[in-house]
PDB file of C-alpha atoms in Angstrom:
ATOM      1  CA  UNK A  25      85.715 109.644  99.156  1.00  0.00           C
ATOM      2  CA  UNK A  26      84.977 113.307  99.640  1.00  0.00           C
ATOM      3  CA  UNK A  27      87.160 115.642  97.754  1.00  0.00           C
ATOM      4  CA  UNK A  28      87.943 118.899  99.179  1.00  0.00           C
ATOM      5  CA  UNK A  29      85.991 120.719  96.205  1.00  0.00           C
ATOM      6  CA  UNK A  30      83.163 118.661  97.892  1.00  0.00           C
ATOM      7  CA  UNK A  31      83.115 120.743 101.107  1.00  0.00           C
ATOM      8  CA  UNK A  32      82.519 124.005  99.077  1.00  0.00           C
ATOM      9  CA  UNK A  33      79.347 126.085 100.181  1.00  0.00           C
ATOM     10  CA  UNK A  34      76.991 126.359  97.455  1.00  0.00           C
ATOM     11  CA  UNK A  35      77.728 129.728  96.269  1.00  0.00           C
ATOM     12  CA  UNK A  36      81.293 131.068  95.315  1.00  0.00           C
ATOM     13  CA  UNK A  37      82.241 134.399  94.720  1.00  0.00           C
ATOM     14  CA  UNK A  38      85.842 135.702  92.691  1.00  0.00           C
ATOM     15  CA  UNK A  39      86.786 139.349  92.689  1.00  0.00           C
ATOM     16  CA  UNK A  40      89.929 141.595  91.025  1.00  0.00           C
ATOM     17  CA  UNK A  41      91.206 141.896  94.960  1.00  0.00           C
ATOM     18  CA  UNK A  42      91.814 138.276  94.703  1.00  0.00           C
ATOM     19  CA  UNK A  43      93.384 137.520  91.139  1.00  0.00           C
ATOM     20  CA  UNK A  44      94.832 134.041  92.283  1.00  0.00           C
ATOM     21  CA  UNK A  45      91.492 132.495  93.312  1.00  0.00           C
ATOM     22  CA  UNK A  46      89.527 134.513  90.356  1.00  0.00           C
ATOM     23  CA  UNK A  47      91.745 132.767  88.411  1.00  0.00           C
ATOM     24  CA  UNK A  48      91.408 129.372  89.984  1.00  0.00           C
ATOM     25  CA  UNK A  49      87.820 129.706  89.776  1.00  0.00           C
ATOM     26  CA  UNK A  50      87.693 130.536  86.502  1.00  0.00           C
ATOM     27  CA  UNK A  51      90.248 127.835  85.315  1.00  0.00           C
ATOM     28  CA  UNK A  52      87.475 125.118  87.472  1.00  0.00           C
ATOM     29  CA  UNK A  53      84.165 126.604  85.904  1.00  0.00           C
ATOM     30  CA  UNK A  54      86.044 125.794  82.295  1.00  0.00           C
ATOM     31  CA  UNK A  55      86.634 122.449  83.146  1.00  0.00           C
ATOM     32  CA  UNK A  56      83.150 121.810  84.436  1.00  0.00           C
ATOM     33  CA  UNK A  57      83.690 121.725  88.268  1.00  0.00           C
ATOM     34  CA  UNK A  58      81.662 125.045  88.822  1.00  0.00           C
ATOM     35  CA  UNK A  59      79.015 126.526  87.270  1.00  0.00           C
ATOM     36  CA  UNK A  60      78.780 130.453  86.083  1.00  0.00           C
ATOM     37  CA  UNK A  61      75.600 132.202  87.604  1.00  0.00           C
ATOM     38  CA  UNK A  62      76.829 135.571  86.511  1.00  0.00           C
ATOM     39  CA  UNK A  63      80.868 137.112  86.447  1.00  0.00           C
ATOM     40  CA  UNK A  64      82.088 136.464  89.987  1.00  0.00           C
ATOM     41  CA  UNK A  65      79.272 134.603  90.639  1.00  0.00           C
ATOM     42  CA  UNK A  66      79.848 130.657  90.778  1.00  0.00           C
ATOM     43  CA  UNK A  67      78.067 127.413  91.982  1.00  0.00           C
ATOM     44  CA  UNK A  68      79.796 123.626  92.493  1.00  0.00           C
ATOM     45  CA  UNK A  69      76.596 122.304  92.332  1.00  0.00           C
ATOM     46  CA  UNK A  70      76.342 120.861  88.873  1.00  0.00           C
ATOM     47  CA  UNK A  71      72.934 119.075  89.402  1.00  0.00           C
ATOM     48  CA  UNK A  72      70.368 121.504  90.983  1.00  0.00           C
ATOM     49  CA  UNK A  73      68.382 123.762  88.750  1.00  0.00           C
ATOM     50  CA  UNK A  74      70.224 127.381  88.583  1.00  0.00           C
ATOM     51  CA  UNK A  75      67.054 129.272  89.270  1.00  0.00           C
ATOM     52  CA  UNK A  76      66.753 127.466  92.510  1.00  0.00           C
ATOM     53  CA  UNK A  77      70.030 127.843  93.968  1.00  0.00           C
ATOM     54  CA  UNK A  78      69.973 131.805  93.103  1.00  0.00           C
ATOM     55  CA  UNK A  79      66.743 131.927  94.711  1.00  0.00           C
ATOM     56  CA  UNK A  80      68.128 129.868  97.626  1.00  0.00           C
ATOM     57  CA  UNK A  81      70.876 132.007  98.109  1.00  0.00           C
ATOM     58  CA  UNK A  82      69.560 135.503  97.077  1.00  0.00           C
ATOM     59  CA  UNK A  83      70.831 137.384 100.288  1.00  0.00           C
ATOM     60  CA  UNK A  84      74.537 136.430  99.676  1.00  0.00           C
ATOM     61  CA  UNK A  85      74.693 137.331  95.870  1.00  0.00           C
ATOM     62  CA  UNK A  86      72.834 140.428  96.061  1.00  0.00           C
ATOM     63  CA  UNK A  87      75.154 141.039  99.108  1.00  0.00           C
ATOM     64  CA  UNK A  88      78.239 140.218  97.398  1.00  0.00           C
ATOM     65  CA  UNK A  89      76.664 142.441  93.929  1.00  0.00           C
ATOM     66  CA  UNK A  90      75.880 145.706  96.341  1.00  0.00           C
ATOM     67  CA  UNK A  91      77.563 145.554  99.448  1.00  0.00           C
ATOM     68  CA  UNK A  92      75.313 147.284 102.398  1.00  0.00           C
ATOM     69  CA  UNK A  93      72.735 147.840 100.296  1.00  0.00           C
ATOM     70  CA  UNK A  94      69.035 148.161 101.691  1.00  0.00           C
ATOM     71  CA  UNK A  95      66.142 145.653 100.790  1.00  0.00           C
ATOM     72  CA  UNK A  96      63.726 148.319 100.314  1.00  0.00           C
ATOM     73  CA  UNK A  97      60.243 148.819  99.007  1.00  0.00           C
ATOM     74  CA  UNK A  98      58.261 145.798  98.565  1.00  0.00           C
ATOM     75  CA  UNK A  99      60.722 143.613  99.065  1.00  0.00           C
ATOM     76  CA  UNK A 100      61.470 144.997 102.502  1.00  0.00           C
ATOM     77  CA  UNK A 101      57.818 144.606 103.364  1.00  0.00           C
ATOM     78  CA  UNK A 102      57.898 140.435 102.497  1.00  0.00           C
ATOM     79  CA  UNK A 103      61.489 140.146 103.618  1.00  0.00           C
ATOM     80  CA  UNK A 104      62.958 139.242 100.382  1.00  0.00           C
ATOM     81  CA  UNK A 105      62.275 138.688  96.807  1.00  0.00           C
ATOM     82  CA  UNK A 106      58.405 139.074  95.523  1.00  0.00           C
ATOM     83  CA  UNK A 107      57.096 137.276  92.749  1.00  0.00           C
ATOM     84  CA  UNK A 108      60.731 136.635  91.344  1.00  0.00           C
ATOM     85  CA  UNK A 109      62.329 140.735  91.911  1.00  0.00           C
ATOM     86  CA  UNK A 110      64.510 142.445  94.749  1.00  0.00           C
ATOM     87  CA  UNK A 111      64.268 145.943  95.077  1.00  0.00           C
ATOM     88  CA  UNK A 112      67.698 146.951  96.694  1.00  0.00           C
ATOM     89  CA  UNK A 113      68.025 150.769  97.416  1.00  0.00           C
ATOM     90  CA  UNK A 114      71.785 151.555  97.097  1.00  0.00           C
ATOM     91  CA  UNK A 115      74.137 153.827  95.288  1.00  0.00           C
ATOM     92  CA  UNK A 116      73.046 156.723  92.836  1.00  0.00           C
ATOM     93  CA  UNK A 117      72.501 154.751  89.718  1.00  0.00           C
ATOM     94  CA  UNK A 118      69.475 152.910  88.390  1.00  0.00           C
ATOM     95  CA  UNK A 119      70.290 149.047  87.300  1.00  0.00           C
ATOM     96  CA  UNK A 120      68.633 146.403  86.874  1.00  0.00           C
ATOM     97  CA  UNK A 121      70.466 143.124  87.008  1.00  0.00           C
ATOM     98  CA  UNK A 122      68.670 139.423  85.541  1.00  0.00           C
ATOM     99  CA  UNK A 123      69.635 136.197  87.135  1.00  0.00           C
ATOM    100  CA  UNK A 124      68.639 132.795  86.760  1.00  0.00           C
ATOM    101  CA  UNK A 125      65.275 133.059  89.092  1.00  0.00           C
ATOM    102  CA  UNK A 126      65.712 136.210  90.251  1.00  0.00           C
ATOM    103  CA  UNK A 127      65.605 140.352  88.868  1.00  0.00           C
ATOM    104  CA  UNK A 128      67.666 142.742  91.208  1.00  0.00           C
ATOM    105  CA  UNK A 129      66.187 146.370  90.930  1.00  0.00           C
ATOM    106  CA  UNK A 130      68.303 148.672  92.508  1.00  0.00           C
ATOM    107  CA  UNK A 131      66.933 152.123  92.865  1.00  0.00           C
ATOM    108  CA  UNK A 132      69.476 154.940  93.781  1.00  0.00           C
ATOM    109  CA  UNK A 133      69.556 156.161  97.148  1.00  0.00           C
ATOM    110  CA  UNK A 134      70.506 156.947 100.830  1.00  0.00           C
ATOM    111  CA  UNK A 135      71.923 154.025 102.179  1.00  0.00           C
ATOM    112  CA  UNK A 136      71.638 152.378 105.423  1.00  0.00           C
ATOM    113  CA  UNK A 137      70.825 154.568 108.442  1.00  0.00           C
ATOM    114  CA  UNK A 138      72.585 153.096 111.581  1.00  0.00           C
ATOM    115  CA  UNK A 139      71.586 155.235 113.677  1.00  0.00           C
ATOM    116  CA  UNK A 140      68.394 157.457 115.551  1.00  0.00           C
ATOM    117  CA  UNK A 141      65.350 156.689 116.334  1.00  0.00           C
ATOM    118  CA  UNK A 142      64.395 154.202 113.276  1.00  0.00           C
ATOM    119  CA  UNK A 143      67.953 152.512 112.101  1.00  0.00           C
ATOM    120  CA  UNK A 144      67.679 149.873 109.702  1.00  0.00           C
ATOM    121  CA  UNK A 145      67.668 146.645 110.360  1.00  0.00           C
ATOM    122  CA  UNK A 146      70.968 144.795 109.679  1.00  0.00           C
ATOM    123  CA  UNK A 147      70.261 141.402 107.394  1.00  0.00           C
ATOM    124  CA  UNK A 148      73.994 140.363 106.634  1.00  0.00           C
ATOM    125  CA  UNK A 149      75.600 141.336 104.156  1.00  0.00           C
ATOM    126  CA  UNK A 150      72.295 143.457 103.546  1.00  0.00           C
ATOM    127  CA  UNK A 151      70.351 145.867 105.128  1.00  0.00           C
ATOM    128  CA  UNK A 152      66.323 145.368 105.841  1.00  0.00           C
ATOM    129  CA  UNK A 153      64.695 148.836 105.692  1.00  0.00           C
ATOM    130  CA  UNK A 154      63.409 150.046 109.090  1.00  0.00           C
ATOM    131  CA  UNK A 155      59.463 150.049 109.299  1.00  0.00           C
ATOM    132  CA  UNK A 156      58.837 153.853 108.821  1.00  0.00           C
ATOM    133  CA  UNK A 157      60.832 153.591 105.643  1.00  0.00           C
ATOM    134  CA  UNK A 158      59.478 150.930 104.280  1.00  0.00           C
ATOM    135  CA  UNK A 159      56.130 152.321 104.695  1.00  0.00           C
ATOM    136  CA  UNK A 160      57.445 155.443 103.188  1.00  0.00           C
ATOM    137  CA  UNK A 161      58.940 153.603 100.304  1.00  0.00           C
ATOM    138  CA  UNK A 162      55.739 151.948  99.845  1.00  0.00           C
ATOM    139  CA  UNK A 163      53.541 155.003  99.612  1.00  0.00           C
ATOM    140  CA  UNK A 164      55.323 156.449  97.058  1.00  0.00           C
ATOM    141  CA  UNK A 165      53.969 155.891  93.159  1.00  0.00           C
TER     142      UNK A 165
END
């Protein structure tokens, strides 16, 4: 018989915005019902390799960690991670986050362009750099 926990999505998030849920998820991880991928990112998938789970759910994870970020540079040209790296344009500080099977490289820069002649493409929960932006980013050294 399936329990309520068996019907959960493959990736779960907990945030300080919802302390009750964060405590529940943390408690379930401590007793072995969830596996922790990173602070605030968990999976109820106890059998699959973590790197495969992360790669399969890269958009959800990146969108949770960096809301409204733009998938840029080489990653935009590929439409996703390239050689285990995902380049995101977000905020004003460079960051590097290593996850199992995926490295997030955050490049400081302008947020998503949502109007004008070449808007960035919504790629929920992220944005994909428009073709002109993608070309200019990839010309940079």
